[in-house]
PDB file of C-alpha atoms in Angstrom:
ATOM      1  CA  MET R 296      78.698   5.545  12.422  1.00 96.00           C
ATOM      2  CA  LYS R 297      76.015   8.202  12.384  1.00 98.00           C
ATOM      3  CA  ASN R 298      76.184  11.075  14.871  1.00 98.00           C
ATOM      4  CA  VAL R 299      72.928  11.372  16.833  1.00 98.00           C
ATOM      5  CA  ALA R 300      72.114  14.564  18.764  1.00 98.00           C
ATOM      6  CA  ILE R 301      69.554  13.869  21.503  1.00 98.00           C
ATOM      7  CA  ILE R 302      67.961  17.231  22.279  1.00 98.00           C
ATOM      8  CA  MET R 303      66.355  17.684  25.699  1.00 98.00           C
ATOM      9  CA  GLY R 304      65.390  20.373  28.206  1.00 98.00           C
ATOM     10  CA  GLY R 305      63.397  23.167  26.606  1.00 97.00           C
ATOM     11  CA  TYR R 306      61.910  26.474  27.700  1.00 95.00           C
ATOM     12  CA  SER R 307      58.756  25.297  29.502  1.00 90.00           C
ATOM     13  CA  SER R 308      57.803  23.918  32.923  1.00 84.00           C
ATOM     14  CA  GLU R 309      58.402  20.440  31.469  1.00 88.00           C
ATOM     15  CA  PHE R 310      62.182  20.861  31.084  1.00 94.00           C
ATOM     16  CA  GLN R 311      63.076  18.534  33.980  1.00 94.00           C
ATOM     17  CA  ILE R 312      60.871  15.719  32.650  1.00 92.00           C
ATOM     18  CA  SER R 313      62.442  16.219  29.225  1.00 96.00           C
ATOM     19  CA  LEU R 314      65.974  15.906  30.676  1.00 97.00           C
ATOM     20  CA  THR R 315      64.918  12.555  32.170  1.00 96.00           C
ATOM     21  CA  SER R 316      63.388  11.394  28.862  1.00 97.00           C
ATOM     22  CA  GLY R 317      66.513  12.418  26.961  1.00 98.00           C
ATOM     23  CA  SER R 318      68.788  10.593  29.410  1.00 98.00           C
ATOM     24  CA  VAL R 319      66.743   7.401  29.027  1.00 97.00           C
ATOM     25  CA  VAL R 320      67.023   7.680  25.234  1.00 98.00           C
ATOM     26  CA  TYR R 321      70.806   8.211  25.514  1.00 98.00           C
ATOM     27  CA  ASN R 322      71.247   5.232  27.869  1.00 98.00           C
ATOM     28  CA  SER R 323      69.031   2.939  25.736  1.00 98.00           C
ATOM     29  CA  ILE R 324      70.617   3.417  22.322  1.00 98.00           C
ATOM     30  CA  ASP R 325      73.312   0.945  21.283  1.00 97.00           C
ATOM     31  CA  LYS R 326      76.603   2.915  21.242  1.00 97.00           C
ATOM     32  CA  THR R 327      78.146   0.346  18.886  1.00 98.00           C
ATOM     33  CA  LYS R 328      75.625   1.469  16.229  1.00 98.00           C
ATOM     34  CA  TYR R 329      75.479   5.244  16.815  1.00 98.00           C
ATOM     35  CA  ASN R 330      77.620   8.033  18.252  1.00 98.00           C
ATOM     36  CA  CYS R 331      75.171   9.641  20.699  1.00 98.00           C
ATOM     37  CA  TYR R 332      75.439  13.123  22.207  1.00 98.00           C
ATOM     38  CA  CYS R 333      73.251  14.838  24.839  1.00 98.00           C
ATOM     39  CA  ILE R 334      72.298  18.359  23.781  1.00 98.00           C
ATOM     40  CA  HIS R 335      70.677  20.592  26.402  1.00 98.00           C
ATOM     41  CA  ILE R 336      68.457  23.288  24.893  1.00 98.00           C
ATOM     42  CA  PHE R 337      67.689  26.174  27.273  1.00 98.00           C
ATOM     43  CA  LYS R 338      66.814  29.834  26.707  1.00 97.00           C
ATOM     44  CA  ASP R 339      70.209  30.985  27.936  1.00 97.00           C
ATOM     45  CA  LYS R 340      72.336  28.259  26.332  1.00 98.00           C
ATOM     46  CA  TRP R 341      72.420  25.402  23.826  1.00 98.00           C
ATOM     47  CA  VAL R 342      75.209  23.037  24.879  1.00 98.00           C
ATOM     48  CA  LEU R 343      76.566  19.559  24.262  1.00 98.00           C
ATOM     49  CA  VAL R 344      76.957  17.981  27.709  1.00 98.00           C
ATOM     50  CA  GLU R 345      79.563  15.246  28.122  1.00 96.00           C
ATOM     51  CA  GLU R 346      79.301  12.436  30.688  1.00 93.00           C
ATOM     52  CA  ASP R 347      81.851  14.297  32.857  1.00 95.00           C
ATOM     53  CA  LYS R 348      79.433  17.314  32.780  1.00 95.00           C
ATOM     54  CA  SER R 349      81.763  19.420  30.618  1.00 97.00           C
ATOM     55  CA  GLU R 350      79.861  21.656  28.181  1.00 98.00           C
ATOM     56  CA  PHE R 351      80.497  22.768  24.599  1.00 98.00           C
ATOM     57  CA  HIS R 352      78.373  25.475  23.001  1.00 98.00           C
ATOM     58  CA  ILE R 353      76.274  24.730  19.933  1.00 98.00           C
ATOM     59  CA  ASN R 354      76.778  26.964  16.902  1.00 98.00           C
ATOM     60  CA  LYS R 355      73.157  27.850  16.027  1.00 98.00           C
ATOM     61  CA  ASN R 356      74.162  28.819  12.470  1.00 98.00           C
ATOM     62  CA  ASP R 357      74.514  25.161  11.461  1.00 98.00           C
ATOM     63  CA  PHE R 358      73.821  23.203  14.686  1.00 98.00           C
ATOM     64  CA  SER R 359      77.460  22.130  14.942  1.00 98.00           C
ATOM     65  CA  VAL R 360      79.744  22.092  17.985  1.00 98.00           C
ATOM     66  CA  ASN R 361      83.440  22.808  18.457  1.00 97.00           C
ATOM     67  CA  ARG R 362      84.817  20.139  20.817  1.00 95.00           C
ATOM     68  CA  ASN R 363      88.374  21.076  21.663  1.00 91.00           C
ATOM     69  CA  GLY R 364      89.128  22.169  18.100  1.00 94.00           C
ATOM     70  CA  GLU R 365      87.168  19.354  16.387  1.00 95.00           C
ATOM     71  CA  ILE R 366      83.982  20.502  14.590  1.00 98.00           C
ATOM     72  CA  LEU R 367      81.212  17.984  15.140  1.00 98.00           C
ATOM     73  CA  HIS R 368      78.168  17.803  12.850  1.00 98.00           C
ATOM     74  CA  PHE R 369      75.071  15.675  13.442  1.00 98.00           C
ATOM     75  CA  ASP R 370      73.451  13.302  10.954  1.00 98.00           C
ATOM     76  CA  VAL R 371      70.126  13.148  12.797  1.00 98.00           C
ATOM     77  CA  VAL R 372      68.405  14.707  15.815  1.00 98.00           C
ATOM     78  CA  PHE R 373      66.413  12.673  18.325  1.00 98.00           C
ATOM     79  CA  ASN R 374      63.840  15.111  19.680  1.00 98.00           C
ATOM     80  CA  ALA R 375      63.061  14.541  23.376  1.00 98.00           C
ATOM     81  CA  ILE R 376      61.930  18.086  24.252  1.00 98.00           C
ATOM     82  CA  HIS R 377      58.457  18.249  25.835  1.00 95.00           C
ATOM     83  CA  GLY R 378      56.809  21.640  25.351  1.00 92.00           C
ATOM     84  CA  THR R 379      58.408  24.604  23.593  1.00 94.00           C
ATOM     85  CA  PRO R 380      60.588  24.712  21.474  1.00 97.00           C
ATOM     86  CA  GLY R 381      60.641  20.965  20.734  1.00 97.00           C
ATOM     87  CA  GLU R 382      56.957  20.058  20.675  1.00 96.00           C
ATOM     88  CA  ASP R 383      55.441  23.206  19.159  1.00 96.00           C
ATOM     89  CA  GLY R 384      57.235  23.191  15.793  1.00 97.00           C
ATOM     90  CA  LEU R 385      60.061  25.671  16.416  1.00 98.00           C
ATOM     91  CA  MET R 386      62.907  23.115  16.506  1.00 98.00           C
ATOM     92  CA  GLN R 387      61.337  21.142  13.661  1.00 98.00           C
ATOM     93  CA  ALA R 388      61.274  24.226  11.419  1.00 98.00           C
ATOM     94  CA  TYR R 389      64.827  25.224  12.401  1.00 98.00           C
ATOM     95  CA  LEU R 390      66.190  21.740  11.675  1.00 98.00           C
ATOM     96  CA  GLU R 391      64.266  21.548   8.398  1.00 98.00           C
ATOM     97  CA  LEU R 392      65.889  24.802   7.263  1.00 98.00           C
ATOM     98  CA  LEU R 393      69.278  23.246   8.059  1.00 98.00           C
ATOM     99  CA  ASN R 394      68.275  20.008   6.277  1.00 98.00           C
ATOM    100  CA  ILE R 395      68.961  17.920   9.396  1.00 98.00           C
ATOM    101  CA  PRO R 396      66.501  15.012   9.811  1.00 98.00           C
ATOM    102  CA  GLN R 397      64.781  14.630  13.186  1.00 98.00           C
ATOM    103  CA  THR R 398      62.642  11.945  14.786  1.00 98.00           C
ATOM    104  CA  SER R 399      59.387  13.801  15.516  1.00 98.00           C
ATOM    105  CA  CYS R 400      56.640  15.051  13.194  1.00 97.00           C
ATOM    106  CA  SER R 401      57.074  18.075  10.929  1.00 97.00           C
ATOM    107  CA  TYR R 402      56.778  21.690  12.136  1.00 98.00           C
ATOM    108  CA  TYR R 403      53.156  22.192  11.004  1.00 97.00           C
ATOM    109  CA  GLN R 404      51.861  19.027  12.690  1.00 98.00           C
ATOM    110  CA  ALA R 405      53.803  19.928  15.844  1.00 97.00           C
ATOM    111  CA  ALA R 406      52.346  23.451  15.979  1.00 97.00           C
ATOM    112  CA  LEU R 407      48.833  22.194  15.276  1.00 97.00           C
ATOM    113  CA  THR R 408      48.801  19.366  17.836  1.00 96.00           C
ATOM    114  CA  PHE R 409      50.457  21.563  20.490  1.00 94.00           C
ATOM    115  CA  ASN R 410      47.453  23.879  20.217  1.00 92.00           C
ATOM    116  CA  LYS R 411      44.668  21.730  21.733  1.00 91.00           C
ATOM    117  CA  ARG R 412      41.952  24.101  20.495  1.00 93.00           C
ATOM    118  CA  ASP R 413      43.112  24.032  16.868  1.00 95.00           C
ATOM    119  CA  LEU R 414      43.806  20.293  16.879  1.00 96.00           C
ATOM    120  CA  LEU R 415      40.286  19.418  18.033  1.00 95.00           C
ATOM    121  CA  SER R 416      38.781  21.916  15.559  1.00 96.00           C
ATOM    122  CA  VAL R 417      40.644  20.288  12.640  1.00 97.00           C
ATOM    123  CA  LEU R 418      39.601  16.749  13.637  1.00 98.00           C
ATOM    124  CA  LYS R 419      35.937  17.587  14.366  1.00 96.00           C
ATOM    125  CA  PRO R 420      34.771  17.536  10.699  1.00 97.00           C
ATOM    126  CA  TYR R 421      36.162  13.978  10.456  1.00 97.00           C
ATOM    127  CA  GLY R 422      33.761  12.826  13.170  1.00 97.00           C
ATOM    128  CA  ILE R 423      36.330  12.739  15.993  1.00 97.00           C
ATOM    129  CA  LYS R 424      34.421  13.894  19.057  1.00 97.00           C
ATOM    130  CA  SER R 425      35.646  16.219  21.813  1.00 96.00           C
ATOM    131  CA  ALA R 426      34.193  17.911  24.903  1.00 95.00           C
ATOM    132  CA  ILE R 427      32.009  21.050  24.751  1.00 96.00           C
ATOM    133  CA  SER R 428      34.496  23.906  25.095  1.00 95.00           C
ATOM    134  CA  TYR R 429      34.829  27.631  25.737  1.00 96.00           C
ATOM    135  CA  TYR R 430      37.893  29.606  24.643  1.00 96.00           C
ATOM    136  CA  LEU R 431      39.597  32.575  26.302  1.00 96.00           C
ATOM    137  CA  ASN R 432      42.543  34.699  25.183  1.00 96.00           C
ATOM    138  CA  PHE R 433      44.443  36.792  27.732  1.00 96.00           C
ATOM    139  CA  GLY R 434      42.690  40.150  28.060  1.00 95.00           C
ATOM    140  CA  ASP R 435      39.244  38.830  27.088  1.00 95.00           C
ATOM    141  CA  VAL R 436      36.301  39.808  29.266  1.00 94.00           C
ATOM    142  CA  ILE R 437      35.610  36.866  31.604  1.00 94.00           C
ATOM    143  CA  GLU R 438      31.903  36.165  32.059  1.00 95.00           C
ATOM    144  CA  VAL R 439      31.769  33.275  34.522  1.00 95.00           C
ATOM    145  CA  GLU R 440      27.991  32.812  34.115  1.00 95.00           C
ATOM    146  CA  ASN R 441      28.280  32.448  30.337  1.00 96.00           C
ATOM    147  CA  ILE R 442      31.168  29.986  30.657  1.00 96.00           C
ATOM    148  CA  ILE R 443      29.210  27.782  33.066  1.00 97.00           C
ATOM    149  CA  LYS R 444      26.083  28.068  30.926  1.00 97.00           C
ATOM    150  CA  LYS R 445      28.020  26.621  27.993  1.00 97.00           C
ATOM    151  CA  VAL R 446      30.225  23.939  29.581  1.00 96.00           C
ATOM    152  CA  GLY R 447      28.438  23.204  32.882  1.00 96.00           C
ATOM    153  CA  LEU R 448      29.971  22.199  36.213  1.00 97.00           C
ATOM    154  CA  PRO R 449      32.260  20.573  37.039  1.00 95.00           C
ATOM    155  CA  CYS R 450      34.543  21.615  34.192  1.00 95.00           C
ATOM    156  CA  PHE R 451      38.258  21.721  33.372  1.00 94.00           C
ATOM    157  CA  VAL R 452      40.238  24.918  32.907  1.00 95.00           C
ATOM    158  CA  LYS R 453      43.502  24.287  31.084  1.00 93.00           C
ATOM    159  CA  PRO R 454      46.227  26.181  29.240  1.00 92.00           C
ATOM    160  CA  ASN R 455      45.728  25.693  25.519  1.00 90.00           C
ATOM    161  CA  LYS R 456      49.422  25.041  24.837  1.00 84.00           C
ATOM    162  CA  SER R 457      51.158  23.168  27.663  1.00 70.00           C
ATOM    163  CA  GLY R 458      51.772  19.622  28.792  1.00 57.00           C
ATOM    164  CA  SER R 459      52.229  17.399  31.845  1.00 50.00           C
ATOM    165  CA  SER R 460      49.008  18.865  33.302  1.00 67.00           C
ATOM    166  CA  PHE R 461      50.729  22.119  34.314  1.00 80.00           C
ATOM    167  CA  GLY R 462      48.154  24.853  34.975  1.00 87.00           C
ATOM    168  CA  ILE R 463      45.077  22.580  34.832  1.00 91.00           C
ATOM    169  CA  SER R 464      42.258  22.829  37.386  1.00 93.00           C
ATOM    170  CA  LYS R 465      39.007  20.971  37.893  1.00 92.00           C
ATOM    171  CA  VAL R 466      36.408  23.599  38.742  1.00 95.00           C
ATOM    172  CA  LYS R 467      33.411  22.458  40.783  1.00 95.00           C
ATOM    173  CA  THR R 468      31.821  25.792  41.752  1.00 96.00           C
ATOM    174  CA  SER R 469      31.499  29.204  40.087  1.00 95.00           C
ATOM    175  CA  GLU R 470      33.575  30.697  42.923  1.00 96.00           C
ATOM    176  CA  GLU R 471      36.585  28.588  41.867  1.00 96.00           C
ATOM    177  CA  MET R 472      36.541  29.746  38.244  1.00 97.00           C
ATOM    178  CA  MET R 473      38.619  32.950  38.456  1.00 96.00           C
ATOM    179  CA  ALA R 474      41.462  31.342  40.443  1.00 96.00           C
ATOM    180  CA  ALA R 475      41.578  28.467  37.932  1.00 96.00           C
ATOM    181  CA  ILE R 476      41.724  30.900  34.994  1.00 96.00           C
ATOM    182  CA  GLU R 477      44.556  32.866  36.652  1.00 96.00           C
ATOM    183  CA  LYS R 478      46.466  29.618  37.272  1.00 95.00           C
ATOM    184  CA  ALA R 479      46.097  28.599  33.598  1.00 94.00           C
ATOM    185  CA  TYR R 480      47.257  32.049  32.423  1.00 95.00           C
ATOM    186  CA  LEU R 481      50.556  31.491  34.264  1.00 92.00           C
ATOM    187  CA  GLU R 482      51.331  28.810  31.626  1.00 90.00           C
ATOM    188  CA  ASP R 483      49.765  30.256  28.473  1.00 90.00           C
ATOM    189  CA  ASP R 484      47.912  33.312  27.124  1.00 95.00           C
ATOM    190  CA  GLU R 485      45.180  31.073  25.646  1.00 94.00           C
ATOM    191  CA  ILE R 486      42.808  29.002  27.752  1.00 95.00           C
ATOM    192  CA  LEU R 487      40.548  26.073  26.975  1.00 94.00           C
ATOM    193  CA  ILE R 488      37.602  25.456  29.303  1.00 96.00           C
ATOM    194  CA  GLU R 489      35.993  22.056  28.743  1.00 94.00           C
ATOM    195  CA  SER R 490      32.931  20.249  30.002  1.00 96.00           C
ATOM    196  CA  PHE R 491      33.605  17.383  32.409  1.00 94.00           C
ATOM    197  CA  LEU R 492      33.417  14.013  30.681  1.00 93.00           C
ATOM    198  CA  ASP R 493      32.556  11.391  33.264  1.00 91.00           C
ATOM    199  CA  GLY R 494      34.081   8.196  31.948  1.00 94.00           C
ATOM    200  CA  ILE R 495      37.148   5.990  31.551  1.00 95.00           C
ATOM    201  CA  GLU R 496      40.376   7.759  30.549  1.00 94.00           C
ATOM    202  CA  VAL R 497      42.628   5.953  28.098  1.00 97.00           C
ATOM    203  CA  SER R 498      45.883   6.785  26.370  1.00 97.00           C
ATOM    204  CA  VAL R 499      46.653   5.495  22.876  1.00 98.00           C
ATOM    205  CA  GLY R 500      50.133   5.395  21.375  1.00 98.00           C
ATOM    206  CA  VAL R 501      50.438   5.428  17.592  1.00 98.00           C
ATOM    207  CA  ILE R 502      53.865   5.144  15.984  1.00 98.00           C
ATOM    208  CA  ASN R 503      55.427   4.384  12.650  1.00 97.00           C
ATOM    209  CA  TYR R 504      57.218   1.102  13.337  1.00 97.00           C
ATOM    210  CA  LYS R 505      59.380  -0.260  10.545  1.00 95.00           C
ATOM    211  CA  GLY R 506      57.435   1.769   7.997  1.00 93.00           C
ATOM    212  CA  GLU R 507      53.961   0.748   9.186  1.00 96.00           C
ATOM    213  CA  ILE R 508      51.524   2.845  11.228  1.00 97.00           C
ATOM    214  CA  THR R 509      51.104   0.837  14.414  1.00 98.00           C
ATOM    215  CA  VAL R 510      48.603   1.342  17.246  1.00 98.00           C
ATOM    216  CA  LEU R 511      50.173   0.200  20.509  1.00 98.00           C
ATOM    217  CA  PRO R 512      48.194  -1.537  23.304  1.00 98.00           C
ATOM    218  CA  ILE R 513      45.808   0.951  24.940  1.00 98.00           C
ATOM    219  CA  THR R 514      46.484   2.138  28.513  1.00 97.00           C
ATOM    220  CA  GLU R 515      43.682   2.768  31.004  1.00 96.00           C
ATOM    221  CA  ILE R 516      44.437   5.526  33.502  1.00 93.00           C
ATOM    222  CA  VAL R 517      42.972   5.332  36.998  1.00 91.00           C
ATOM    223  CA  SER R 518      43.970   8.436  38.976  1.00 76.00           C
ATOM    224  CA  GLU R 519      43.911   8.569  42.779  1.00 73.00           C
ATOM    225  CA  ASN R 520      43.480  12.342  42.439  1.00 59.00           C
ATOM    226  CA  ASP R 521      40.535  14.239  40.996  1.00 62.00           C
ATOM    227  CA  PHE R 522      41.981  13.858  37.504  1.00 50.00           C
ATOM    228  CA  PHE R 523      45.211  12.760  35.766  1.00 46.00           C
ATOM    229  CA  ASP R 524      47.257  15.708  37.062  1.00 47.00           C
ATOM    230  CA  TYR R 525      51.022  16.172  37.538  1.00 48.00           C
ATOM    231  CA  GLU R 526      51.076  14.147  40.780  1.00 48.00           C
ATOM    232  CA  ALA R 527      49.148  11.318  39.137  1.00 44.00           C
ATOM    233  CA  LYS R 528      51.447  11.356  36.105  1.00 46.00           C
ATOM    234  CA  TYR R 529      54.821  11.600  37.791  1.00 47.00           C
ATOM    235  CA  LEU R 530      54.493  11.016  41.536  1.00 50.00           C
ATOM    236  CA  GLY R 531      52.789   7.633  41.477  1.00 53.00           C
ATOM    237  CA  LYS R 532      49.258   8.827  42.246  1.00 60.00           C
ATOM    238  CA  SER R 533      47.698   6.752  39.487  1.00 76.00           C
ATOM    239  CA  LYS R 534      47.411   3.248  38.122  1.00 88.00           C
ATOM    240  CA  GLU R 535      48.216   2.751  34.463  1.00 92.00           C
ATOM    241  CA  ILE R 536      46.735  -0.506  33.218  1.00 94.00           C
ATOM    242  CA  THR R 537      47.974  -1.865  29.876  1.00 95.00           C
ATOM    243  CA  PRO R 538      46.060  -3.261  28.075  1.00 96.00           C
ATOM    244  CA  ALA R 539      42.967  -1.281  29.125  1.00 97.00           C
ATOM    245  CA  ARG R 540      40.009  -3.172  30.628  1.00 96.00           C
ATOM    246  CA  ILE R 541      37.592  -2.476  27.784  1.00 97.00           C
ATOM    247  CA  SER R 542      35.632  -4.614  25.344  1.00 97.00           C
ATOM    248  CA  ILE R 543      37.179  -5.790  22.073  1.00 97.00           C
ATOM    249  CA  GLU R 544      34.614  -3.711  20.131  1.00 97.00           C
ATOM    250  CA  LEU R 545      35.493  -0.532  22.054  1.00 97.00           C
ATOM    251  CA  LYS R 546      39.224  -1.275  21.755  1.00 98.00           C
ATOM    252  CA  GLU R 547      38.919  -1.575  17.969  1.00 98.00           C
ATOM    253  CA  LYS R 548      36.810   1.590  17.782  1.00 98.00           C
ATOM    254  CA  ILE R 549      39.431   3.630  19.704  1.00 98.00           C
ATOM    255  CA  GLU R 550      42.313   2.130  17.727  1.00 98.00           C
ATOM    256  CA  ASN R 551      40.614   3.122  14.462  1.00 98.00           C
ATOM    257  CA  ILE R 552      40.016   6.697  15.664  1.00 98.00           C
ATOM    258  CA  ALA R 553      43.603   7.110  16.931  1.00 98.00           C
ATOM    259  CA  LYS R 554      45.032   5.711  13.697  1.00 98.00           C
ATOM    260  CA  ARG R 555      42.726   7.890  11.582  1.00 98.00           C
ATOM    261  CA  ALA R 556      43.785  11.005  13.491  1.00 98.00           C
ATOM    262  CA  TYR R 557      47.453  10.095  12.875  1.00 98.00           C
ATOM    263  CA  GLN R 558      46.752   9.651   9.152  1.00 98.00           C
ATOM    264  CA  ILE R 559      44.511  12.733   8.776  1.00 97.00           C
ATOM    265  CA  LEU R 560      47.239  14.903  10.296  1.00 97.00           C
ATOM    266  CA  LYS R 561      49.973  13.208   8.196  1.00 97.00           C
ATOM    267  CA  MET R 562      51.840  12.490  11.415  1.00 97.00           C
ATOM    268  CA  GLN R 563      55.318  11.010  11.711  1.00 96.00           C
ATOM    269  CA  GLY R 564      57.249   9.712  14.698  1.00 96.00           C
ATOM    270  CA  PHE R 565      55.601   9.119  18.066  1.00 96.00           C
ATOM    271  CA  SER R 566      52.121  10.226  19.082  1.00 97.00           C
ATOM    272  CA  ARG R 567      50.078   9.578  22.185  1.00 97.00           C
ATOM    273  CA  SER R 568      46.425  10.603  22.214  1.00 97.00           C
ATOM    274  CA  GLU R 569      44.233  10.900  25.308  1.00 96.00           C
ATOM    275  CA  PHE R 570      40.537   9.971  25.247  1.00 97.00           C
ATOM    276  CA  ILE R 571      37.660   9.822  27.704  1.00 96.00           C
ATOM    277  CA  ILE R 572      35.161   7.031  26.995  1.00 97.00           C
ATOM    278  CA  MET R 573      31.627   8.116  27.881  1.00 95.00           C
ATOM    279  CA  ASP R 574      28.540   6.056  26.967  1.00 94.00           C
ATOM    280  CA  ASN R 575      30.757   3.830  24.793  1.00 94.00           C
ATOM    281  CA  GLU R 576      31.949   6.849  22.762  1.00 96.00           C
ATOM    282  CA  PRO R 577      35.598   8.029  22.760  1.00 97.00           C
ATOM    283  CA  PHE R 578      36.091  11.811  23.140  1.00 97.00           C
ATOM    284  CA  MET R 579      39.559  13.102  22.294  1.00 97.00           C
ATOM    285  CA  LEU R 580      41.279  15.431  24.774  1.00 93.00           C
ATOM    286  CA  GLU R 581      44.642  16.003  23.088  1.00 93.00           C
ATOM    287  CA  MET R 582      47.535  14.503  21.135  1.00 96.00           C
ATOM    288  CA  ASN R 583      51.137  14.582  22.370  1.00 95.00           C
ATOM    289  CA  THR R 584      53.864  14.352  19.732  1.00 97.00           C
ATOM    290  CA  ILE R 585      56.816  14.182  22.164  1.00 96.00           C
ATOM    291  CA  PRO R 586      55.352  11.930  24.867  1.00 95.00           C
ATOM    292  CA  GLY R 587      57.342  10.980  27.963  1.00 94.00           C
ATOM    293  CA  LEU R 588      60.080   8.471  27.159  1.00 95.00           C
ATOM    294  CA  THR R 589      61.164   7.351  30.622  1.00 88.00           C
ATOM    295  CA  MET R 590      60.873   3.713  31.742  1.00 84.00           C
ATOM    296  CA  GLU R 591      57.669   4.594  33.626  1.00 86.00           C
ATOM    297  CA  SER R 592      56.136   6.685  30.822  1.00 92.00           C
ATOM    298  CA  ILE R 593      53.004   5.449  29.089  1.00 94.00           C
ATOM    299  CA  LEU R 594      54.287   5.097  25.508  1.00 97.00           C
ATOM    300  CA  PRO R 595      57.332   2.959  26.472  1.00 96.00           C
ATOM    301  CA  GLN R 596      55.002   0.820  28.649  1.00 95.00           C
ATOM    302  CA  GLN R 597      52.743   0.321  25.633  1.00 97.00           C
ATOM    303  CA  ALA R 598      55.674  -0.504  23.357  1.00 97.00           C
ATOM    304  CA  ASN R 599      56.880  -3.042  25.918  1.00 96.00           C
ATOM    305  CA  ALA R 600      53.400  -4.655  25.957  1.00 97.00           C
ATOM    306  CA  ALA R 601      53.661  -4.888  22.150  1.00 97.00           C
ATOM    307  CA  GLY R 602      57.032  -6.647  22.459  1.00 97.00           C
ATOM    308  CA  ILE R 603      59.084  -3.584  21.423  1.00 97.00           C
ATOM    309  CA  SER R 604      62.052  -2.812  23.682  1.00 96.00           C
ATOM    310  CA  LEU R 605      63.297   0.738  24.375  1.00 96.00           C
ATOM    311  CA  PRO R 606      66.394   0.300  22.133  1.00 97.00           C
ATOM    312  CA  GLU R 607      64.144  -1.011  19.329  1.00 98.00           C
ATOM    313  CA  LEU R 608      61.669   1.865  19.825  1.00 97.00           C
ATOM    314  CA  PHE R 609      64.312   4.594  19.778  1.00 98.00           C
ATOM    315  CA  GLU R 610      66.555   3.126  17.079  1.00 98.00           C
ATOM    316  CA  ASN R 611      63.514   2.622  14.830  1.00 98.00           C
ATOM    317  CA  ALA R 612      62.752   6.349  15.193  1.00 98.00           C
ATOM    318  CA  ILE R 613      66.339   7.241  14.250  1.00 98.00           C
ATOM    319  CA  GLU R 614      66.334   4.959  11.180  1.00 98.00           C
ATOM    320  CA  LEU R 615      62.975   6.320   9.966  1.00 97.00           C
ATOM    321  CA  ALA R 616      64.270   9.882  10.338  1.00 98.00           C
ATOM    322  CA  LEU R 617      67.436   9.064   8.409  1.00 98.00           C
ATOM    323  CA  ALA R 618      65.321   7.460   5.653  1.00 96.00           C
ATOM    324  CA  LYS R 619      63.095  10.543   5.167  1.00 84.00           C
TER     325      LYS R 619
END
């Protein structure tokens, strides 16, 4: 049987969500088909964690582990790290150097999609629309009047490279701008300020399933809060309706755009793209390459609506990685 390392945790604010995702993956995979191991990746330690909570340190030279004198190597890595270093390309590049297959996209696609600004810039020439935006790097002169002149009010201030809505603010007045920028800088040294798109928010999962690029049923997101923030995502302050309540024409239009983006970027593994539909036009917000994988997460909900169970979803990802 193949040895599967499920990596989880990470160095960002999303580490706790990632630990939950990784645990769901571990509990879902058929142990009669694969030997599965939970690997916690943190800044201060990389460890294999047994069910009895005992820990064994990972040898970073070859990503092996010494378990009581037995050297364990892994045939494939299931990547369940949200944020850095699992979603931004660092782990992908490291594993590629070691020639260990892994379930997510390659390092370049991961780095590109993790950077919202660069992702949207690459897709724009292909006709994929996005909000009017203003960029800031830490240390730049902040001219609130110029920002508002370009993007208008209300607007969204968000870290360029972070997930789970950490550091995002909806700014309604010019007086709120500086506090929102400072909050975003706590997560990242690059900031994206975007015009407010007043429309329906949808999430679109695209995966490679059994060798075929597959668009999963679209989810409509109805947040009880001002926008789809952390509370809405993880603390039940939103309704996620799958399939979305949109026309067949609009559904097909969004599916085509999401699939095209996946193909343009030469994506592999899971992806989940967020769009706002305004005046019957989809505007892309971002693409996640390590989306949440808990029972309540959007991509597993979509897979379920498509008749794909969690074991099928995860084991398909492992088999595709092994076949690369």
